[in-house]
mmCIF file of C-alpha atoms and ligand atoms in Angstrom:
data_model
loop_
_atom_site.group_PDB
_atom_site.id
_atom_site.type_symbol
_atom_site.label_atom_id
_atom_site.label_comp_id
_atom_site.label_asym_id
_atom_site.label_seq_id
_atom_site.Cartn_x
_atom_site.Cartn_y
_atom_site.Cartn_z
ATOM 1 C CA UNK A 22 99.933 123.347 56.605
ATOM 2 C CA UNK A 23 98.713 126.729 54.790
ATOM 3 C CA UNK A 24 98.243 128.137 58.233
ATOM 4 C CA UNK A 25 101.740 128.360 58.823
ATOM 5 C CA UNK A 26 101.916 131.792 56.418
ATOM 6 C CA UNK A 27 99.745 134.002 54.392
ATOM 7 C CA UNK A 28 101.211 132.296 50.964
ATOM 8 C CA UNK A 29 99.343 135.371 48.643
ATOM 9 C CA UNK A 30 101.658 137.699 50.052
ATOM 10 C CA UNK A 31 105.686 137.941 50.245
ATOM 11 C CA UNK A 32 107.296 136.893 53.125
ATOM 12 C CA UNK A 33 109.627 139.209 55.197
ATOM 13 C CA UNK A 34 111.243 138.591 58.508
ATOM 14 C CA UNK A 35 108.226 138.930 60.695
ATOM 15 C CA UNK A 36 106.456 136.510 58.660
ATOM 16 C CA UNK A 37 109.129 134.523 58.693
ATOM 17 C CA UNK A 38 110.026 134.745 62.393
ATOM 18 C CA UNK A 39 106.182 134.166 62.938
ATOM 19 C CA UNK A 40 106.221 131.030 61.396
ATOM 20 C CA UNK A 41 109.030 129.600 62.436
ATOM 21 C CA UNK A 42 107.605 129.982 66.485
ATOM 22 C CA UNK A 43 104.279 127.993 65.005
ATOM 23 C CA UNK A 44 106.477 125.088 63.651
ATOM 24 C CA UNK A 45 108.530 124.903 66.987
ATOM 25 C CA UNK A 46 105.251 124.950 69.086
ATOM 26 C CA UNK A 47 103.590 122.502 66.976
ATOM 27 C CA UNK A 48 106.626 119.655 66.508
ATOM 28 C CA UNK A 49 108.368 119.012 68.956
ATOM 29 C CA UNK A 50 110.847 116.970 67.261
ATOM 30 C CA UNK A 51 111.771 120.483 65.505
ATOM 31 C CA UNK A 52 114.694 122.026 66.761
ATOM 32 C CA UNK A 53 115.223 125.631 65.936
ATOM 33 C CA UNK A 54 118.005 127.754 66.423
ATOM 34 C CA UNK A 55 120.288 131.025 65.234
ATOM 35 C CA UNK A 56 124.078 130.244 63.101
ATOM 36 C CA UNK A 57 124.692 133.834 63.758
ATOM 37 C CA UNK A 58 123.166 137.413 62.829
ATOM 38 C CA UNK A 59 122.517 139.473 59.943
ATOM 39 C CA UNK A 60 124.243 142.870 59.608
ATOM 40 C CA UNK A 61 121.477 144.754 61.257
ATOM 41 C CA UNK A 62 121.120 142.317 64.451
ATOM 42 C CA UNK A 63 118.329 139.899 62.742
ATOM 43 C CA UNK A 64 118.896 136.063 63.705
ATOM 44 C CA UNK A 65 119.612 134.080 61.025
ATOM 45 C CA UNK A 66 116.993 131.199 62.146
ATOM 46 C CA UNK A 67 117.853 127.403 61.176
ATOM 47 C CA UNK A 68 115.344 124.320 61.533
ATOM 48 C CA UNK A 69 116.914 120.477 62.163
ATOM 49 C CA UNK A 70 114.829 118.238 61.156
ATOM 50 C CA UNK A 71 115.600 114.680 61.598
ATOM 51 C CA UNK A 72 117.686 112.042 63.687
ATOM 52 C CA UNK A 73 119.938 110.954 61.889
ATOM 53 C CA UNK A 74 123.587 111.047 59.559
ATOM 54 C CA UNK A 75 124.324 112.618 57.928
ATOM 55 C CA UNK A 76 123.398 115.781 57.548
ATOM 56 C CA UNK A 77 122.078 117.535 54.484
ATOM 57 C CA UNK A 78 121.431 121.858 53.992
ATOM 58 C CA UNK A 79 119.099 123.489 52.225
ATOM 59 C CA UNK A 80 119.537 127.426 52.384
ATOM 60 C CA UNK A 81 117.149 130.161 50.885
ATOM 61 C CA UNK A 82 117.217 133.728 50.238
ATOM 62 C CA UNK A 83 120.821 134.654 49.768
ATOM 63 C CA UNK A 84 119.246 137.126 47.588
ATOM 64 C CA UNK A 85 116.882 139.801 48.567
ATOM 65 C CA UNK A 86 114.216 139.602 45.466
ATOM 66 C CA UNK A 87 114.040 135.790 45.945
ATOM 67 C CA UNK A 88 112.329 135.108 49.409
ATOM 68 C CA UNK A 89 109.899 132.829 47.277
ATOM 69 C CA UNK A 90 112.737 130.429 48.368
ATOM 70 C CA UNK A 91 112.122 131.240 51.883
ATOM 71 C CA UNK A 92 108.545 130.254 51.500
ATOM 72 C CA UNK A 93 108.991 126.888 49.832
ATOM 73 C CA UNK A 94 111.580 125.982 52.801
ATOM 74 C CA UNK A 95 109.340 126.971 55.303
ATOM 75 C CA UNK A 96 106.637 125.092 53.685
ATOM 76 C CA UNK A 97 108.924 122.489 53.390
ATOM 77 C CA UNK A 98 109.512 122.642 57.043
ATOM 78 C CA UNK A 99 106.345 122.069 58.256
ATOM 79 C CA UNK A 100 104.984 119.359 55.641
ATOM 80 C CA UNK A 101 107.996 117.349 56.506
ATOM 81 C CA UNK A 102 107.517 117.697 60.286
ATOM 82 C CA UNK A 103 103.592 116.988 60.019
ATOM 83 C CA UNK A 104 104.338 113.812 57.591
ATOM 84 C CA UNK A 105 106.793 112.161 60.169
ATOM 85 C CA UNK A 106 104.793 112.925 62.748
ATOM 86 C CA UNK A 107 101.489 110.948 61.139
ATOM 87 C CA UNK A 108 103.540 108.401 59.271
ATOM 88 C CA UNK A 109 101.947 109.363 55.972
ATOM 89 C CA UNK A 110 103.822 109.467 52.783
ATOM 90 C CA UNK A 111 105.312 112.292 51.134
ATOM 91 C CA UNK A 112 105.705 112.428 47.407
ATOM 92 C CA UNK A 113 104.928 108.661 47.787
ATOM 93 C CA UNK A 114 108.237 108.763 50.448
ATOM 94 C CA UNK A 115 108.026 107.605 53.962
ATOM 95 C CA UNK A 116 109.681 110.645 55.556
ATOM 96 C CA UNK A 117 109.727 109.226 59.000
ATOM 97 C CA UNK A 118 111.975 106.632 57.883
ATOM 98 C CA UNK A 119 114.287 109.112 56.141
ATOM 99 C CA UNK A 120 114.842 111.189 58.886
ATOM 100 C CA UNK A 121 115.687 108.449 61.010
ATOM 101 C CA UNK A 122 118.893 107.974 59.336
ATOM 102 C CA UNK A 123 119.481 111.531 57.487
ATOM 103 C CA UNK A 124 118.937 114.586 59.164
ATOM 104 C CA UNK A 125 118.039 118.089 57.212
ATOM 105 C CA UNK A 126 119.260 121.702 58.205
ATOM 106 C CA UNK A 127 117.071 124.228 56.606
ATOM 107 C CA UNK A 128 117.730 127.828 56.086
ATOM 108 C CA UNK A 129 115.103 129.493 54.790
ATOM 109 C CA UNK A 130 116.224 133.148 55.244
ATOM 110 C CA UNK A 131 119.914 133.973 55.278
ATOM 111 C CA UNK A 132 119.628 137.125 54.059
ATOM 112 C CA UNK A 133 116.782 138.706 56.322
ATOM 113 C CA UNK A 134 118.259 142.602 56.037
ATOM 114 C CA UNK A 135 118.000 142.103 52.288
ATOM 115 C CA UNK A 136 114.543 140.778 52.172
ATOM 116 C CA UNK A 137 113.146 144.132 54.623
ATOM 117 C CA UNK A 138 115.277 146.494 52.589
ATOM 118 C CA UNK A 139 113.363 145.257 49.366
ATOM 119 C CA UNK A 140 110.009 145.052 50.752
ATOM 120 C CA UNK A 141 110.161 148.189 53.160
ATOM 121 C CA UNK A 142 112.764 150.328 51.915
ATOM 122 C CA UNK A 143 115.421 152.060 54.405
ATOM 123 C CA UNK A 144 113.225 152.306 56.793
ATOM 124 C CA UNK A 145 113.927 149.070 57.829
ATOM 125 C CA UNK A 146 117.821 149.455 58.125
ATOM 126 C CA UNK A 147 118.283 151.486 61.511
ATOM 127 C CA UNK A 148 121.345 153.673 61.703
ATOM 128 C CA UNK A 149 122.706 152.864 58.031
ATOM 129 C CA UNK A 150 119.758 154.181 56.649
ATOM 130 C CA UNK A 151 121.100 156.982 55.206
ATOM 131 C CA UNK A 152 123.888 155.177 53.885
ATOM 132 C CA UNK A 153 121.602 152.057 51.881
ATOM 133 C CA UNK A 154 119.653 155.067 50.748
ATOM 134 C CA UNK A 155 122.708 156.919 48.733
ATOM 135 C CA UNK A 156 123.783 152.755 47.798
ATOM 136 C CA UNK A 157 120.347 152.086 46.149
ATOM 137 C CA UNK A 158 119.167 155.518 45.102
ATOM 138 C CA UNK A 159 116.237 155.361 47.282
ATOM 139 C CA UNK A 160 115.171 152.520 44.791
ATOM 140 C CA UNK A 161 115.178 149.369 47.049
ATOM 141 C CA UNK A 162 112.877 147.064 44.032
ATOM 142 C CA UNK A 163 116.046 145.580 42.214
ATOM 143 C CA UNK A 164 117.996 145.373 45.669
ATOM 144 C CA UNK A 165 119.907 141.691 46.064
ATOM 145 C CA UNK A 166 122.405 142.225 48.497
ATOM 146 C CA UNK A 167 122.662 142.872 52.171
ATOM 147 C CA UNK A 168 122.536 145.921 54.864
ATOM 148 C CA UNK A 169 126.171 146.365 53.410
ATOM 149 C CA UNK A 170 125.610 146.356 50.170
ATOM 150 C CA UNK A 171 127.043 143.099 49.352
ATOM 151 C CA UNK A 172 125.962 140.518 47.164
ATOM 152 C CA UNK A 173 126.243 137.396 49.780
ATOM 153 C CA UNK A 174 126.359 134.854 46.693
ATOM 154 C CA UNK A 175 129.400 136.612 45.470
ATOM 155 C CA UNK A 176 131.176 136.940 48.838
ATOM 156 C CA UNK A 177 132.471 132.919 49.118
ATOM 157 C CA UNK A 178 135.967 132.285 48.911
ATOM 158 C CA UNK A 179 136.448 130.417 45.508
ATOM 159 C CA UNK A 180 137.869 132.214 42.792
ATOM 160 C CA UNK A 181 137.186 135.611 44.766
ATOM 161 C CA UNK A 182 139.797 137.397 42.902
ATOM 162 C CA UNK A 183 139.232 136.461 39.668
ATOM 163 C CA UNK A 184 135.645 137.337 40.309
ATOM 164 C CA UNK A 185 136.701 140.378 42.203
ATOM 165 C CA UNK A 186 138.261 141.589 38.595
ATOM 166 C CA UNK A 187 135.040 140.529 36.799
ATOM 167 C CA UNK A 188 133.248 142.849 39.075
ATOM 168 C CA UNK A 189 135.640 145.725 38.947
ATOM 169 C CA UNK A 190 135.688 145.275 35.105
ATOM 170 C CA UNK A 191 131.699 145.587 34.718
ATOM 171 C CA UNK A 192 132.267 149.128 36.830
ATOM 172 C CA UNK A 193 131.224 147.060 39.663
ATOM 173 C CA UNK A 194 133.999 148.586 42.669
ATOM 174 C CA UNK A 195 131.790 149.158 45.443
ATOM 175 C CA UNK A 196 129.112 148.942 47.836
ATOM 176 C CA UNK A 197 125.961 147.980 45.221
ATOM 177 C CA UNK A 198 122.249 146.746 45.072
ATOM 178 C CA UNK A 199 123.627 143.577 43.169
ATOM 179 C CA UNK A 200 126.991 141.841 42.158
ATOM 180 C CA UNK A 201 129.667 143.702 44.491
ATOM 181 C CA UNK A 202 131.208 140.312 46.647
ATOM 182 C CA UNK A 203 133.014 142.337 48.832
ATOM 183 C CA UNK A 204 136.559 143.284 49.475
ATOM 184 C CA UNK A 205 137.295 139.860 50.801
ATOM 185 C CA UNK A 206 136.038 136.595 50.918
ATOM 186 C CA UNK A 207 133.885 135.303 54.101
ATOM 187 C CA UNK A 208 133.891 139.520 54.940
ATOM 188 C CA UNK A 209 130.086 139.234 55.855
ATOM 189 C CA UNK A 210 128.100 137.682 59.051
ATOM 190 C CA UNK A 211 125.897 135.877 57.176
ATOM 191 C CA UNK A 212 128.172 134.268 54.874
ATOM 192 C CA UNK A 213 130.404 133.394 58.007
ATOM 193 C CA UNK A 214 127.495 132.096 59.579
ATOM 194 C CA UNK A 215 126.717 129.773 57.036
ATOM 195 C CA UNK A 216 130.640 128.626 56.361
ATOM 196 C CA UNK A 217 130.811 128.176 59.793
ATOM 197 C CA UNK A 218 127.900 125.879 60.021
ATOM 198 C CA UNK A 219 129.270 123.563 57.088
ATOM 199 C CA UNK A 220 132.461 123.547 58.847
ATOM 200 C CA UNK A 221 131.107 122.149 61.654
ATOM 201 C CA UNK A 222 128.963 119.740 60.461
ATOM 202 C CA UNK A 223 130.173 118.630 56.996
ATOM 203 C CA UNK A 224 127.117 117.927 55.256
ATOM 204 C CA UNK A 225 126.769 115.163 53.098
ATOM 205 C CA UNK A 226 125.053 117.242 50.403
ATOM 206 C CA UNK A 227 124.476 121.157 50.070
ATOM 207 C CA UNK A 228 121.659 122.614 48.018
ATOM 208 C CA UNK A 229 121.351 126.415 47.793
ATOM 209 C CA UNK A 230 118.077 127.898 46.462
ATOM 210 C CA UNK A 231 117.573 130.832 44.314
ATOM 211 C CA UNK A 232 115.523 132.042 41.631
ATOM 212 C CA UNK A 233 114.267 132.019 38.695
ATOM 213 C CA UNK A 234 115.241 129.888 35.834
ATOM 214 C CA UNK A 235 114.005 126.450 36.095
ATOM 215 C CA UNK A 236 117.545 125.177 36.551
ATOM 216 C CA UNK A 237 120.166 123.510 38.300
ATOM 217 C CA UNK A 238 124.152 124.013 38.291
ATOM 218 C CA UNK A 239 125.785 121.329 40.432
ATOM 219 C CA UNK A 240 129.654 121.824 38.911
ATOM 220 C CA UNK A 241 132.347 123.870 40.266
ATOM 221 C CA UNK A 242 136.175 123.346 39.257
ATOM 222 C CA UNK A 243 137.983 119.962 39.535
ATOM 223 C CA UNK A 244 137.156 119.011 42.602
ATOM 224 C CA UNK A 245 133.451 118.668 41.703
ATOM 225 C CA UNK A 246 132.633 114.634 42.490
ATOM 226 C CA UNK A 247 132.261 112.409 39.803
ATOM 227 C CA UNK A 248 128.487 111.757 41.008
ATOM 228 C CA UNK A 249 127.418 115.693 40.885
ATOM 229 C CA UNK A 250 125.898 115.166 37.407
ATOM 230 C CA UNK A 251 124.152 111.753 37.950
ATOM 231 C CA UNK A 252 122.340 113.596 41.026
ATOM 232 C CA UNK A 253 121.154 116.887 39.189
ATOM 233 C CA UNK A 254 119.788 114.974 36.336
ATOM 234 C CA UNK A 255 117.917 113.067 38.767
ATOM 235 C CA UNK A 256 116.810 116.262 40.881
ATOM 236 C CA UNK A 257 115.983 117.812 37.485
ATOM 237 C CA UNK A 258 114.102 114.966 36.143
ATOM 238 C CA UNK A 259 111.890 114.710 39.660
ATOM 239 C CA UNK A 260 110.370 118.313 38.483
ATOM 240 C CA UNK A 261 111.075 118.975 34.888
ATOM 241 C CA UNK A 262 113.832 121.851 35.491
ATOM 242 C CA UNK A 263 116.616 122.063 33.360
ATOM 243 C CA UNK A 264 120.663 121.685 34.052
ATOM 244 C CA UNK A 265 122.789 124.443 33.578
ATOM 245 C CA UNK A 266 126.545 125.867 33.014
ATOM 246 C CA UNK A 267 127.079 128.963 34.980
ATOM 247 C CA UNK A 268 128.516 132.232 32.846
ATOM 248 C CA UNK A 269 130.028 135.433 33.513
ATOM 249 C CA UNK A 270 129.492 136.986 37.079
ATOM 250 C CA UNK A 271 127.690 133.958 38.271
ATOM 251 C CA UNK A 272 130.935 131.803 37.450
ATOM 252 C CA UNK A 273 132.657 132.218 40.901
ATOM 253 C CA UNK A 274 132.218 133.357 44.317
ATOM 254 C CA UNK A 275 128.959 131.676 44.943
ATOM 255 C CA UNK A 276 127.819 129.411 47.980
ATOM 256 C CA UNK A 277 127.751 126.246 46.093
ATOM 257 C CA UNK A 278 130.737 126.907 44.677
ATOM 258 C CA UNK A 279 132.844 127.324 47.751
ATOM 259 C CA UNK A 280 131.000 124.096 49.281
ATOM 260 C CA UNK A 281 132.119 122.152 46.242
ATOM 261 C CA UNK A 282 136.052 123.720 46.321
ATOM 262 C CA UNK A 283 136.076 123.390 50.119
ATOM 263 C CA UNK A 284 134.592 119.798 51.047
ATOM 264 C CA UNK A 285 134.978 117.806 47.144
ATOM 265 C CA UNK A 286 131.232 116.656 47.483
ATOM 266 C CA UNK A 287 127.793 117.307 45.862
ATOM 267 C CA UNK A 288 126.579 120.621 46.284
ATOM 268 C CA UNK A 289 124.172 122.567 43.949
ATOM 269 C CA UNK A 290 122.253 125.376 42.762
ATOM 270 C CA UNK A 291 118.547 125.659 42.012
ATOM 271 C CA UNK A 292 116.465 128.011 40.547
ATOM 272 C CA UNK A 293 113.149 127.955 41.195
ATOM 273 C CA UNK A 294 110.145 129.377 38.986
ATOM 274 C CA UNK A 295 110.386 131.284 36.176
ATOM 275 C CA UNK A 296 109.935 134.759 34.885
ATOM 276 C CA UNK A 297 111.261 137.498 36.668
ATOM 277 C CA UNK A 298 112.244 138.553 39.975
ATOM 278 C CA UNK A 299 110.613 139.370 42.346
ATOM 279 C CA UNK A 300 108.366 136.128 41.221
ATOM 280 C CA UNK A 301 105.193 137.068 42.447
ATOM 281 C CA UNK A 302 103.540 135.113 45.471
ATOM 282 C CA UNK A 303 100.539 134.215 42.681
ATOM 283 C CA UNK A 304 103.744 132.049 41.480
ATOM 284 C CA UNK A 305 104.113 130.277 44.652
ATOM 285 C CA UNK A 306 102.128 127.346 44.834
ATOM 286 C CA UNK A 307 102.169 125.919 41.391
ATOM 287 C CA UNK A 308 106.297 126.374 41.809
ATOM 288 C CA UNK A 309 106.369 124.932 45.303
ATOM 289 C CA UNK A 310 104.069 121.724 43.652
ATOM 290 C CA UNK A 311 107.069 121.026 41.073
ATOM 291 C CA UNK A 312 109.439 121.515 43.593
ATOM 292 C CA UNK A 313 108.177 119.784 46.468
ATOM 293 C CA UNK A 314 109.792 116.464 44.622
ATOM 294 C CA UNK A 315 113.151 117.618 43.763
ATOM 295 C CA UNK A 316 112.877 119.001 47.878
ATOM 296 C CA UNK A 317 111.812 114.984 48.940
ATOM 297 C CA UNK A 318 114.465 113.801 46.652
ATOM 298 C CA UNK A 319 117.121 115.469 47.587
ATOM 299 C CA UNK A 320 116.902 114.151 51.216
ATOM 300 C CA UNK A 321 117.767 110.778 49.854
ATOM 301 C CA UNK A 322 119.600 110.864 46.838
HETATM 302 ZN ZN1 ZN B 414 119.920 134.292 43.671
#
């Protein structure tokens, strides 16, 4: 599957895009379609993968530096597809037999204004060009957030406002290239798309994907299940990454947390790779080897 993308360089929304039409032409069984649209117009592009219930997510890229998560999931995509296809095992699992009773929803990209405003600057951005430009400086290489300056992992509703303060307290009050959430919860497309998808189809598990760190959080609040910890340890255990508390800014406000608050079952976040973001795409194959398990795992656990 490495024709699907050129994995020795970083993937932006054409690649992306590009890739995505080769897995729908190749597998049929594939369905592929848009939860909604970025701030700039770009479809936010979702694969199903599977038959069955119930569902599970996996989303990548809420954060502009980290589209090393887009590539696994795409990756993902098409390994998973090509292995139930031939039958073969994967990660000594017999997808085809998985997907016949669990289904998978990936999103690979939800943040595809972020990812183009890091790797080609304003020009990317249309009419607010002028605008991201006076928000980042002209420097778009630490930029996180979307085409509005908002950090989409901070803009869930759970425990907005005491995150809100957090933010305001660390001189955080506005439009920024990291860490602003927003002036309300849910205030962005692409978070709406993505709430509006789990409202829908109230996956069984949710597992966002970030990086870097090595690490997985999987509690948030009291309505965290009693089985959240049994099933990171395992996930952690199927790829030697670590389990983690969350501090400061990244205590609220974040996908995982919502989906935990809103729907009392198992949802988590991972951090792929280490060292320091960007991760370079020299990264990407000896991370996406480690986390290929914790990816087959997760589909049945
Ligand atoms: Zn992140």
């Amino acid at each position: 599957m490495d024709d699907l993308f050129d994995e020795s360089k970083p993937m932006g929304y054409d690649e992306f895009c590009a890739a995505a039409w080769k897995l729908k032409q190749r597998y049929k069984s594939m369905q592929c379609f848009s939860i909604g649209k970025s701030v700039l117009g770009r479809g936010i592009t979702t694969f199903i993968i599977g038959t069955g219930n119930p569902p599970l997510l996996y989303v990548g890229a809420h954060h502009a530096l980290e589209y090393l998560t887009s590539m696994a999931l795409v990756k993902f995509a098409g390994e998973l597809c090509e292995h139930q296809e031939s039958g073969e095992k994967l990660c000594g699992r017999n997808v085809n037999s998985i997907l016949s009773h669990r289904s998978v929803y990936i999103v690979p990209m939800l943040n595809p204004d972020g990812v183009e405003l890091h790797l080609k600057g304003s020009s990317s951005a249309g009419a607010l060009r002028e605008r991201l430009n006076r928000i980042a400086d002209g420097d778009f290489s630490g930029w996180q957030a979307n085409a509005r300056g908002v950090d989409l992992n901070h803009n869930y509703n759970a425990g907005f406002k005491t995150l809100r303060r957090m933010e305001i307290e660390s001189g955080i009050t506005g439009p920024a290239t990291r860490q602003f959430g927003g002036y309300r919860p849910e205030s962005e497309p692409e978070t709406h798309a993505l709430c509006n998808l789990c409202r829908r189809m109230l996956f069984r598990r949710a597992y966002a994907f970030h990086s870097q760190g090595e690490e997985i959080y999987w509690e948030y609040g009291d309505r965290t299940p009693k089985n959240s910890y049994d099933i990171a340890k395992a996930l952690a255990k199927s790829c030697g990454y670590k389990i983690s508390q969350p501090e400061g800014l990244a205590s609220h406000g974040g996908f995982k947390d919502w989906y935990i608050s809103v729907f009392a079952r198992p949802g988590f976040t991972v951090e792929i790779g280490s060292g320091k973001n960007p991760l370079p795409p020299t990264d990407f194959e000896a991370v996406y080897e480690k986390l290929r398990n914790l990816l087959v795992l997760g589909l049945t656990i």
